[in-house]
XYZ file of C-alpha atoms in Angstrom:
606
model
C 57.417 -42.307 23.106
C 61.067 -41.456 23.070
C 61.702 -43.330 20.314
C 59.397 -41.255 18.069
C 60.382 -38.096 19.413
C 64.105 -39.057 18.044
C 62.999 -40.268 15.157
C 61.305 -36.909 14.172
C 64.680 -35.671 15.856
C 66.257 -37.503 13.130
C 63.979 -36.830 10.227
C 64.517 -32.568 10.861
C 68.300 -33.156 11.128
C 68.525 -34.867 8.095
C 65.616 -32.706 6.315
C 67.801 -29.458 7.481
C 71.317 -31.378 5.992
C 69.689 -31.524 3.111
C 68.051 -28.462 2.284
C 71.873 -27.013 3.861
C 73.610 -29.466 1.438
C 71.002 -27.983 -1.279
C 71.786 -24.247 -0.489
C 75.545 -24.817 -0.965
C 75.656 -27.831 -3.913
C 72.921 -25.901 -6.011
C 73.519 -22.375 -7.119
C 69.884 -21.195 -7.989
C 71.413 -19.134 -10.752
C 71.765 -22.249 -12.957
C 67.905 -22.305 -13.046
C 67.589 -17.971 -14.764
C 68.797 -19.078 -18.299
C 66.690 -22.355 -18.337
C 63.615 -20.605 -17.012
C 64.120 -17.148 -19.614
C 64.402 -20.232 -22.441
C 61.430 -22.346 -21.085
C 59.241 -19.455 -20.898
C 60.408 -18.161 -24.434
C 59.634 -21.867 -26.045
C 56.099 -22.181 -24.277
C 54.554 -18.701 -24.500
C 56.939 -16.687 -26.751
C 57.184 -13.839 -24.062
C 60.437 -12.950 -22.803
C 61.144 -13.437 -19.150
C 63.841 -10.636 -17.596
C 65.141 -11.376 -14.705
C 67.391 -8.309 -13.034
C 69.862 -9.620 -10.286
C 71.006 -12.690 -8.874
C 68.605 -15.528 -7.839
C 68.976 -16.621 -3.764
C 67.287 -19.361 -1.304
C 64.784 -18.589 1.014
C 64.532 -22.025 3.305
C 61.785 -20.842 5.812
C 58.659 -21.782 6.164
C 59.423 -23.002 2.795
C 62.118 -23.857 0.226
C 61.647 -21.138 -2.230
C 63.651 -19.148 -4.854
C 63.553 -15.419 -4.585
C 64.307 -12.869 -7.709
C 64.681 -9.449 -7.781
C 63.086 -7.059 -10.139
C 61.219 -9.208 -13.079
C 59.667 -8.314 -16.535
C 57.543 -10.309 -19.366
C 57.606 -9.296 -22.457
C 54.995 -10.373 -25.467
C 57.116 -10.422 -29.086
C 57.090 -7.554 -30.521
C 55.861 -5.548 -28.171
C 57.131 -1.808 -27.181
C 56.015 -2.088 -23.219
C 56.316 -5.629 -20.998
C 53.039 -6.889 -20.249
C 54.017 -7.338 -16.715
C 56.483 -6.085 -14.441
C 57.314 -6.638 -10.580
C 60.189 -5.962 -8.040
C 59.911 -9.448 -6.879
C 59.109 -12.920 -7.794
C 59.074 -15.755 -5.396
C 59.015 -19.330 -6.403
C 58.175 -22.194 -3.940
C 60.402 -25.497 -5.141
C 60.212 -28.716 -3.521
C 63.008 -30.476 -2.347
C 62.833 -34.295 -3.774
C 62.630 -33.581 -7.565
C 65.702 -31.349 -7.589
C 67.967 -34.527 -6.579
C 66.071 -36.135 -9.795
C 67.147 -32.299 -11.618
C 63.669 -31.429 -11.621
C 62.468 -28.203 -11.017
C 59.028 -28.753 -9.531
C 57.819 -25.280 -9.082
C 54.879 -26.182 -6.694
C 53.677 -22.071 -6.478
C 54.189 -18.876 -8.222
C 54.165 -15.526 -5.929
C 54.425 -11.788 -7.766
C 53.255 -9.266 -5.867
C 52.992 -5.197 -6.526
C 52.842 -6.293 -9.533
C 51.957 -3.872 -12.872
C 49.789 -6.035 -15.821
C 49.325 -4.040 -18.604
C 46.437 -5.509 -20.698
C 47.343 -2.589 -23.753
C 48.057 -2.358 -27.412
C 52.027 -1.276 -26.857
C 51.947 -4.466 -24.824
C 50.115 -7.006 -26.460
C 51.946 -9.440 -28.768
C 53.049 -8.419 -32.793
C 52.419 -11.398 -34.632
C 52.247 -12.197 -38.611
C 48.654 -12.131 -39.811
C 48.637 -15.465 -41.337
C 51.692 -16.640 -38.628
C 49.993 -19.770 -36.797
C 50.554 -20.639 -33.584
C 52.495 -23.483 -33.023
C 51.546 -25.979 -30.528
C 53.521 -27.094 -27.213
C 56.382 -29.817 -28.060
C 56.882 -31.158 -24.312
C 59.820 -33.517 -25.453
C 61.730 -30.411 -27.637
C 63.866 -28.013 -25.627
C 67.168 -26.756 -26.369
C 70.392 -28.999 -25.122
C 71.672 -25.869 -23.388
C 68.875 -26.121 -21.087
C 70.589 -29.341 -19.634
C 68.734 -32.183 -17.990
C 66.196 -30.647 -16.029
C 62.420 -30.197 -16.172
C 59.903 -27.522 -15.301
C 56.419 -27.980 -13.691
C 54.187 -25.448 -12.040
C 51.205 -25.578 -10.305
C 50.158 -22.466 -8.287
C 50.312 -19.051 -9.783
C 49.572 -16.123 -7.405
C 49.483 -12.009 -7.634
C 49.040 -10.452 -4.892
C 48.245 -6.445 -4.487
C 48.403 -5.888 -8.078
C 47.745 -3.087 -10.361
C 45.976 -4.559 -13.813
C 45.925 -1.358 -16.953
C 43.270 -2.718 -18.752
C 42.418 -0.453 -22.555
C 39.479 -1.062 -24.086
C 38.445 -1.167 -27.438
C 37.576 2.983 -27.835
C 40.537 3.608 -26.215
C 39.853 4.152 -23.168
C 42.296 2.703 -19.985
C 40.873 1.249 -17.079
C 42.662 0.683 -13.992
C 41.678 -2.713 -11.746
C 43.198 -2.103 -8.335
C 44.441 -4.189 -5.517
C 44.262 -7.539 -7.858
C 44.793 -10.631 -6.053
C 44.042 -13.505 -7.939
C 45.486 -17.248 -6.794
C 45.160 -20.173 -10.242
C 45.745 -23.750 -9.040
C 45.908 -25.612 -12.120
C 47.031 -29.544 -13.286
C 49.083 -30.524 -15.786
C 46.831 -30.016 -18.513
C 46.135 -26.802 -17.549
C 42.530 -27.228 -16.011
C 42.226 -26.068 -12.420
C 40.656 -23.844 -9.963
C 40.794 -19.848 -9.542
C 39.966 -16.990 -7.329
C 39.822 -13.547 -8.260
C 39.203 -10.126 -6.336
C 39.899 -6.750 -7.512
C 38.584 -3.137 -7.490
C 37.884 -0.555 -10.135
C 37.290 3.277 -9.794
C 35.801 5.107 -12.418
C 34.092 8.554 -12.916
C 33.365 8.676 -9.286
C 32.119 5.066 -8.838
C 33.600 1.987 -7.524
C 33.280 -1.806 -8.063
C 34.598 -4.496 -6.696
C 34.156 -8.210 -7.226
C 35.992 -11.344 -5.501
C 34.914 -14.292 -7.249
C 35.800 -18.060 -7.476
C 35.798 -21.275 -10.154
C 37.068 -23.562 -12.319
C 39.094 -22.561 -15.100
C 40.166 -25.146 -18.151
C 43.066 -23.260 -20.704
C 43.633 -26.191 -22.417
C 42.673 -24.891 -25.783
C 44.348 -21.538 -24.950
C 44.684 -18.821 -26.684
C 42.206 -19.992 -28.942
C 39.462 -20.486 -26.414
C 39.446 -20.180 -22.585
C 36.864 -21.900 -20.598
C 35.930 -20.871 -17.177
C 33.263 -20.544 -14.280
C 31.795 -18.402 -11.415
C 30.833 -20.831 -9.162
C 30.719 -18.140 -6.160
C 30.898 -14.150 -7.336
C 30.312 -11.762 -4.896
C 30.069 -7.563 -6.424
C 29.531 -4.164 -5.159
C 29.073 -0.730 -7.097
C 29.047 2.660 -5.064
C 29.238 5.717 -6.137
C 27.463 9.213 -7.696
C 24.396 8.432 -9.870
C 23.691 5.175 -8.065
C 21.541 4.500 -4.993
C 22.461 5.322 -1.460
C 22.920 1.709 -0.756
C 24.952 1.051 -4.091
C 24.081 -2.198 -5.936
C 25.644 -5.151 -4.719
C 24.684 -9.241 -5.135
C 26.235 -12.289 -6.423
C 26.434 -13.770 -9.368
C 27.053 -17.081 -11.475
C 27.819 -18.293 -14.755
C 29.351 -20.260 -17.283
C 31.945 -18.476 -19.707
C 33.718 -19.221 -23.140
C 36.527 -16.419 -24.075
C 38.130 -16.466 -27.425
C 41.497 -14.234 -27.388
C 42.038 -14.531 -30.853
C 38.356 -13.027 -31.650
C 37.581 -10.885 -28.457
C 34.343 -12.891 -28.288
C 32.535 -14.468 -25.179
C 29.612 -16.820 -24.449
C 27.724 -16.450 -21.081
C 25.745 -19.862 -20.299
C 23.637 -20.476 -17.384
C 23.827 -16.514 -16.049
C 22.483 -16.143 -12.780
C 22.654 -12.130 -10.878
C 21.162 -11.371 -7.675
C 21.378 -7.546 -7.672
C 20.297 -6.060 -4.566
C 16.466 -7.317 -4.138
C 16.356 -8.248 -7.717
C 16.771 -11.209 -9.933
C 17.967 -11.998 -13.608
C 19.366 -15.147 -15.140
C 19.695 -16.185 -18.944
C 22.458 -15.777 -21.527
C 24.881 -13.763 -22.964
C 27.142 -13.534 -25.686
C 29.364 -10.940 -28.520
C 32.563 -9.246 -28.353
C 34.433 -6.661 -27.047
C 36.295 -5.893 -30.037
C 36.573 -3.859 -32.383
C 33.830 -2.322 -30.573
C 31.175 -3.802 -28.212
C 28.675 -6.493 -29.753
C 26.350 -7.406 -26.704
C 22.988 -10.110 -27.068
C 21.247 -10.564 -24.315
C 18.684 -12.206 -23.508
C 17.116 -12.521 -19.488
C 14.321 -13.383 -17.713
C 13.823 -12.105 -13.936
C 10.987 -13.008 -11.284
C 11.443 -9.761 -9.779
C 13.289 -6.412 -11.412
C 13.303 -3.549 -8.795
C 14.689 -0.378 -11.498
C 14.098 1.977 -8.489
C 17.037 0.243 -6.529
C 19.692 -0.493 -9.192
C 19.103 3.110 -11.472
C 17.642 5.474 -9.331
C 20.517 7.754 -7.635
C 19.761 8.987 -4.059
C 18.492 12.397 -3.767
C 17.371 14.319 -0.779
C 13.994 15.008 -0.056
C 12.966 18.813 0.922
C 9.116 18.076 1.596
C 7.138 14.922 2.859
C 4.651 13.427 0.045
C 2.702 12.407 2.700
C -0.119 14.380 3.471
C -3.620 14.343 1.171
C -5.096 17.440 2.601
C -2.790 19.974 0.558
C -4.664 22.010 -2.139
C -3.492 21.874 -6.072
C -0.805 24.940 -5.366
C 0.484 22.163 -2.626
C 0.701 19.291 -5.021
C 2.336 21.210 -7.499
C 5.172 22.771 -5.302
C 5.349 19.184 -3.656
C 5.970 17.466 -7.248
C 9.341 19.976 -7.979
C 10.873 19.523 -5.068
C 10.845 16.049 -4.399
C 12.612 13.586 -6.597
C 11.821 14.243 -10.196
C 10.664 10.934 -12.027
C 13.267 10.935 -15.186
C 13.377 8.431 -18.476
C 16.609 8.957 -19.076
C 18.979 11.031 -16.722
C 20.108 14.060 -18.866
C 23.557 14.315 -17.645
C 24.233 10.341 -17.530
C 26.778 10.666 -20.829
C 28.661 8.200 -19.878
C 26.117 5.589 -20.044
C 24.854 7.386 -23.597
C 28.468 7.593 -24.962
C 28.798 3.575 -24.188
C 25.264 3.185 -25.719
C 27.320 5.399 -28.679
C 29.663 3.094 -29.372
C 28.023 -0.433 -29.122
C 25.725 -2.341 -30.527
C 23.430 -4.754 -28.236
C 20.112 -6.319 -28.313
C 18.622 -7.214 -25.738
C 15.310 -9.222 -24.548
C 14.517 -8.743 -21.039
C 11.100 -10.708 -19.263
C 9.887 -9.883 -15.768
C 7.636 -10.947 -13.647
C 7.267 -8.110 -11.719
C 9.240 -4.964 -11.953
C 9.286 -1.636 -10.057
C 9.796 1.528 -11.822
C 9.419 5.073 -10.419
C 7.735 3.153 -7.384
C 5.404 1.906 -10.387
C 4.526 -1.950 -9.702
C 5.074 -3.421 -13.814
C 3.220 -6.897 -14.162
C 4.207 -9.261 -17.329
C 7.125 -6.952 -18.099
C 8.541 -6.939 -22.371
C 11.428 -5.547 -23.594
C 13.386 -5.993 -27.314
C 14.953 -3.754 -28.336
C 18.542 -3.140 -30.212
C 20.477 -0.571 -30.670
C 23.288 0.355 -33.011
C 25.944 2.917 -32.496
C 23.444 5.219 -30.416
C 20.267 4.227 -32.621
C 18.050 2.188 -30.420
C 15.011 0.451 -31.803
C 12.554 -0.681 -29.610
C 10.759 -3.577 -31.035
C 8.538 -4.291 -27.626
C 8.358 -2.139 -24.402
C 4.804 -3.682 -23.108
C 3.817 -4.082 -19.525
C 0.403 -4.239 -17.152
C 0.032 -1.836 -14.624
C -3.159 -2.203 -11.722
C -5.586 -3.125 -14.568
C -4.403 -1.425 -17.694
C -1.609 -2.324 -20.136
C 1.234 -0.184 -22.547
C 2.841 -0.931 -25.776
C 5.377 1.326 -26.542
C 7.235 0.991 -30.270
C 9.299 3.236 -32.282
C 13.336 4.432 -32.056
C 15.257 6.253 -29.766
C 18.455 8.397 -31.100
C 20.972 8.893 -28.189
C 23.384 10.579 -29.865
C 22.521 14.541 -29.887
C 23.088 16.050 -26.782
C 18.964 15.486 -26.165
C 18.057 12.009 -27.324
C 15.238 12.341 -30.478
C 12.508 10.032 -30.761
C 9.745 8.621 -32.946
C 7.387 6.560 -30.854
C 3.949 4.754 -30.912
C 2.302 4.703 -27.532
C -0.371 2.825 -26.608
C -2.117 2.995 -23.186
C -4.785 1.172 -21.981
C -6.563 2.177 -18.499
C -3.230 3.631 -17.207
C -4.389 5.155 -13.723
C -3.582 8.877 -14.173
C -1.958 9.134 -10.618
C 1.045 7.364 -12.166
C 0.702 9.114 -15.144
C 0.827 13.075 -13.904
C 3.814 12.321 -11.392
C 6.034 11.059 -14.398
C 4.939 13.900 -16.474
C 5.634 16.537 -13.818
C 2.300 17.776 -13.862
C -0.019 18.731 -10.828
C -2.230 15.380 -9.505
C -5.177 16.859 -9.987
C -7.129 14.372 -11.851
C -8.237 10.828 -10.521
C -9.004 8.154 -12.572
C -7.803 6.093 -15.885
C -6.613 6.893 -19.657
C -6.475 4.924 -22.640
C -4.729 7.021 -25.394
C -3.356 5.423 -28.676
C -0.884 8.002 -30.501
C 2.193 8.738 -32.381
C 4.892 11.533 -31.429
C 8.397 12.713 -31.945
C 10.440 15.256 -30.628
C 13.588 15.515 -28.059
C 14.393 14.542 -24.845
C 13.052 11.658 -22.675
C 12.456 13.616 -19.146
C 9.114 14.238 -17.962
C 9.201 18.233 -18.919
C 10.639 17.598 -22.284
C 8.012 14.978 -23.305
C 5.245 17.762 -22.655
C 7.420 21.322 -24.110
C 9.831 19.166 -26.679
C 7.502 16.628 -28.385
C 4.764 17.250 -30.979
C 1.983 14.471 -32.117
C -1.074 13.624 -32.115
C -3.692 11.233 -30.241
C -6.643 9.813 -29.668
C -7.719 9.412 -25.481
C -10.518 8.085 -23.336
C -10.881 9.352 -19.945
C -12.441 6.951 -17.439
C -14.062 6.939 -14.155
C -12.656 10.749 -14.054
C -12.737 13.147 -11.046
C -11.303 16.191 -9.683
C -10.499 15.964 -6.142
C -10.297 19.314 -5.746
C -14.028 20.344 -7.195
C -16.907 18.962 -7.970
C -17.944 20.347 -11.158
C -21.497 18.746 -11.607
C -22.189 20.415 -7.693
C -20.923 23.438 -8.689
C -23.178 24.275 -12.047
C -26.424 23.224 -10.033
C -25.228 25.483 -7.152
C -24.940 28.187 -10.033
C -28.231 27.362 -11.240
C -29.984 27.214 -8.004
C -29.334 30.238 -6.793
C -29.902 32.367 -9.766
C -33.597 30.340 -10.082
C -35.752 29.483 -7.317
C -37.882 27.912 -10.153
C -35.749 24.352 -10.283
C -34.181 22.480 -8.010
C -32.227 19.246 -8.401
C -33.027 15.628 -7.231
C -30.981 15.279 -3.756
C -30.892 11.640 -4.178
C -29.280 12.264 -7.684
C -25.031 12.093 -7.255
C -23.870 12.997 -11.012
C -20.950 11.318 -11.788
C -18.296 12.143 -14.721
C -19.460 10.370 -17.750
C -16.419 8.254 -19.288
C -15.141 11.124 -22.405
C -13.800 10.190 -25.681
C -11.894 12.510 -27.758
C -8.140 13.888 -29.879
C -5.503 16.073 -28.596
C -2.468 17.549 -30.239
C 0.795 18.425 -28.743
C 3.481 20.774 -30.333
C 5.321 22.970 -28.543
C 4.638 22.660 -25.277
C 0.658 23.551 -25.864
C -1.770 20.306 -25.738
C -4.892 21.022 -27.746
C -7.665 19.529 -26.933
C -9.955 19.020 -30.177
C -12.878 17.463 -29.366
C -13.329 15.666 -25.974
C -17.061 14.283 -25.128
C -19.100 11.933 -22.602
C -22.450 11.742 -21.344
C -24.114 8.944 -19.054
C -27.775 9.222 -17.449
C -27.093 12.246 -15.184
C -24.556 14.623 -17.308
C -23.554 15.481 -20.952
C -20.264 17.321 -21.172
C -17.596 17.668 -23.400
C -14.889 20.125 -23.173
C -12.517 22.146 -25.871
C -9.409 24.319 -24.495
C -5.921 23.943 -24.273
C -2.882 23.552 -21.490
C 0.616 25.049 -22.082
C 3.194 23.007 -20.169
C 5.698 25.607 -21.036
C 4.033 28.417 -19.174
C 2.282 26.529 -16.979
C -1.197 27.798 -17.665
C -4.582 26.601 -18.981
C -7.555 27.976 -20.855
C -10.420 24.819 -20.689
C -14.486 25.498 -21.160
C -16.493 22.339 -20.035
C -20.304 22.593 -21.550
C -22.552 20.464 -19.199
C -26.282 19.309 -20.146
C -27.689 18.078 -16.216
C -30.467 16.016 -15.670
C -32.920 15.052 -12.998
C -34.166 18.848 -12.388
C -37.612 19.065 -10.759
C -39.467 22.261 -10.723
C -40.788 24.653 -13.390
C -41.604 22.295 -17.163
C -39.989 25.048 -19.239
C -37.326 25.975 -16.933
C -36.285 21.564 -17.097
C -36.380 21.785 -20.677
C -34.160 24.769 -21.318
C -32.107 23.188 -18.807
C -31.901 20.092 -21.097
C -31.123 21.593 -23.798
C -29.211 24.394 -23.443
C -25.721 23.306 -21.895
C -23.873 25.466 -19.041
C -20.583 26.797 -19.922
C -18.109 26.143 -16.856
C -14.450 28.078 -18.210
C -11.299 27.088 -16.328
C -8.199 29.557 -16.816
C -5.291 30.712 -15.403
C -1.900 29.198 -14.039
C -2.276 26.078 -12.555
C -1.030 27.513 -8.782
C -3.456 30.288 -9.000
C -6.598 28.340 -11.214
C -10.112 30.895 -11.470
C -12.887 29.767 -13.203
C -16.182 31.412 -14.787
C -19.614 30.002 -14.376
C -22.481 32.398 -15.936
C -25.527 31.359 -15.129
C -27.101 34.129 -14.391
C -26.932 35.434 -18.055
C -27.443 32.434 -19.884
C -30.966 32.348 -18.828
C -31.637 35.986 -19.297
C -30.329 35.644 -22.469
C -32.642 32.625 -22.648
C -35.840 34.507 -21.225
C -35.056 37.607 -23.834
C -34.779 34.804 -26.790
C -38.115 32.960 -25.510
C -40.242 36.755 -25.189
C -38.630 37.100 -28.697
C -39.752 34.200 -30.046
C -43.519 34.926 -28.224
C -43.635 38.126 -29.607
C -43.322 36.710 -33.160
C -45.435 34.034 -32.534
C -48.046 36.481 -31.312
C -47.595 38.795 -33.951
C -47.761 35.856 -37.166
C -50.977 34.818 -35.269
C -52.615 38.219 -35.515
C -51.676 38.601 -39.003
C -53.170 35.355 -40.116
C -56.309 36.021 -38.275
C -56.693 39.404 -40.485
């Protein structure tokens, strides 16, 4: 045991001597012109290095510098600049005069990805490849090789292609790489922008061999968050994988074998265009489950519970405004629109299941593409409970209030989705079909009903009104001003299923002909409902069946219908019901038609 304590005694002395014996033999100066040259002949940057170079022995044999630049040619600002470099040498090659640069450290470091900093070059100038056994005699004998490459608590200035800087905090990003530049990575950094933050700290393999013409990486393990305004209480956070292609020269990528876990929802697929001159984005994704609610939908507080069923109409309507209005498009989201401005992406997107507006989508579509602000939408198709939509047409985000030209189909859409998303009262139960065409401005609920004009075709099915019955009402009405009829108290009319048109232009729907009948009822209705004013002015004519009582009383009740008029504003609804003098006005025409009956008999018995 004392034998091998001395011999590590001996292997320290002689491992201090010689780093000691290193320190004063090698002045690390000699290394700053050879370095500035290497760099220069690899990567045509220039390499500035401000003071004198000095030793650091402990914990490790390094070389420190004082404040650094790198410069691309022809460039006005260095593409990165740092008060301190530290390089980690080992001992062994430099006896050989090699420089064996085993790890790169820069830290508070300033990368500007810019146009005043990227590299001048001839438009036709090629790019000449390395030469590993050409290097200037004045660089001596020795060789360079490095392996690590760190920056720590960096600040990247990244500009993008409309001009716009972005600036990626708190960079840290450690490259291990071999000698023919293929290696591993890991990458975290943080960007704040217009009052949102993301984050990311990811890790892979990285292969440059074919740099700058192509650059080959993965994210075998990516981790994200974004917080902020306009974004859900929670944020949206996941992780993430993929395969990636970059071409420098071209400012086009390739996205291979994308996975993204975003919060409680799922996406994989591919991607691919460029970033440059402006953004050219195809993508094309498949999810199993795509919650919109969680990754769109910013937090807002709730002044009133939806909770309770028992509140009248003027209830539901106060209820709907004050909770959290179901949007299309958020009207103030410009930043999203102005990127949508200035890009051009198509996109195919197939789900599974999505969520949208707490609105359960089954067999989700979507292709669409837009250019420059001018978004077609090929498909936007979907089940929902057991009805379907098919939604075509274009979408034109840039005025200040998108415009649109759209063909909607709907097929047994239950209207308690429906009214919410419109921003109308739910007073209506049941399903609508409705196949149409419309244009106008604006994609929120209120501007679809005052800002859009078209016109439609709809079928109401399995329809009720909560709130009133109206079938009860006109035999109450009829009952009491006729003791000579009353109706079947076994009979429970129901709302026949009603076919009919609309039209909507500014902000008044007009209902042209709307009409249903089944065993027990004939109705059909004519009116109209002004969304801007918040008002309505609807006569429903009803034929009933199943009276018992007086023959001629059942017959004029079969054939004459009941006028039932709703009107009013919706939060303050009255309604006329005139029984009474339709069948006075009845009993005057039937003594009118007697009396001429009576009076053509006499005549033709004279």
């Amino acid at each position: 045991m004392r034998k091998l304590i001395t011999t590590f005694a001996i292997l320290i002395a002689v491992l201090v001597a010689g780093m000691s014996a290193l320190v004063l033999l090698v002045n690390p100066n000699d290394f700053k012109h050879y370095m500035v040259q290497k760099v220069k002949k690899r990567s045509g940057y220039q390499l500035t290095l401000k003071g004198d170079l000095r030793w650091h022995v402990w914990p490790r044999l390094s070389i420190l510098s004082g404040p650094i630049s790198l410069t691309a040619p022809g460039a006005s600002q260095p593409a990165v600049t740092a008060d301190n470099m530290r390089l980690d040498v080992e001992l062994l090659p430099l006896l050989s005069h090699q420089l064996h640069v085993s790890k790169v450290l820069v830290m508070h470091a300033v990368i500007q990805a810019i146009p005043d900093a990227a590299a001048k070059t001839a438009p036709a100038g090629p790019i000449a490849p390395d030469d590993k056994n050409a290097f200037s005699s004045s660089l001596g004998h020795w060789s360079l090789d490095i392996a690590r490459v760190s920056v720590a608590n960096s600040l990247l200035i990244w500009q993008d292609p409309q001009g716009e800087q972005l600036n990626f905090r708190d960079v840290d990003l450690s490259l291990h790489q071999d000698a023919s530049r293929v290696g591993q990575y890991r990458l975290s950094t943080v960007l704040t922008r217009n009052q949102q933050t993301f984050s990311i700290d990811f890790e892979g393999q990285m292969d440059a061999r074919h740099y700058p013409y192509k650059l080959a990486f993965s994210v075998d393990r990516g981790n994200y968050q974004l917080q902020g305004v306009s974004l859900p209480e929670q944020g949206v956070k996941g992780k993430t994988t993929f395969t990636a292609q970059w071409s420098p020269l071209s400012s086009a990528f390739d996205l291979t074998n994308f996975t993204l876990h975003a919060n409680d929802s799922d996406f994989s697929g591919e991607a691919s265009g460029t970033l440059a001159p402006a953004l050219q984005l195809k993508l094309n994704l498949q999810s199993q489950n795509a919650n919109f609610d969680q990754l769109l939908l910013p937090s807002q507080p709730r002044l009133q519970s939806q909770s309770t069923d028992q509140q009248n109409t003027t209830d539901d309507t106060t209820d709907i405004t004050r909770a959290r209005t179901p949007v299309i498009a958020e009207k103030n989201n410009r930043g999203f629109i102005d990127w949508l401005n200035q890009s051009e992406i198509s996109s195919q997107l197939t789900a599974n299941q999505a969520t949208w507006h707490d609105v359960t989508i089954k067999g989700l579509e979507v292709d669409m593409h837009n250019a420059m602000g001018v978004m077609n939408l090929n498909t936007l198709s979907g089940k929902v409970d057991n009805g379907q939509f098919t939604i075509q047409g274009k979408v034109d985000f840039r005025p200040e209030l998108a415009t649109v030209a759209l063909h909607t189909q709907l097929q047994r859409i239950p209207l308690q989705i429906v009214q919410p998303l419109l921003q109308i009262p739910p007073v209506l139960r049941g399903d609508i079909s409705l196949q149409g065409d419309f244009t106008g401005q604006g994609l929120r609920g209120k501007e679809i009903l005052t800002q859009w004009q078209g016109h439609s075709s709809v079928e109401l099915m399995g329809l009720d009104l909560p709130q009133m019955n109206v079938q009860q009402m006109v035999i109450d009405a009829v009952t009491r001003a006729s003791n000579r009829v009353n109706s079947d108290p076994n009979l429970h009319p129901v709302i026949p299923d009603m076919r009919g048109d609309f039209t909507l232009a500014d902000g008044n729907l007009q209902l042209t002909r709307l009409a249903g009948e089944n065993a027990q009822v004939s109705l059909n209705a004519l009116g109209n409902i002004n969304f801007t004013q918040h008002q309505l002015d609807i006569t429903f004519n009803l034929l009933t069946r199943g009276w018992k009582g007086d023959p001629g009383m059942i017959a004029l009740l079969a054939n004459q219908p009941i006028p039932l008029r709703f009107y009013g504003p919706w939060n303050h609804l009255q309604y006329s019901l005139s029984v009474d003098r339709l069948l006075k006005n009845n009993l005057k025409s039937r003594l009118q038609q007697w009396l001429k009956d009576n009076d053509k008999a006499k005549h033709s018995s004279s």
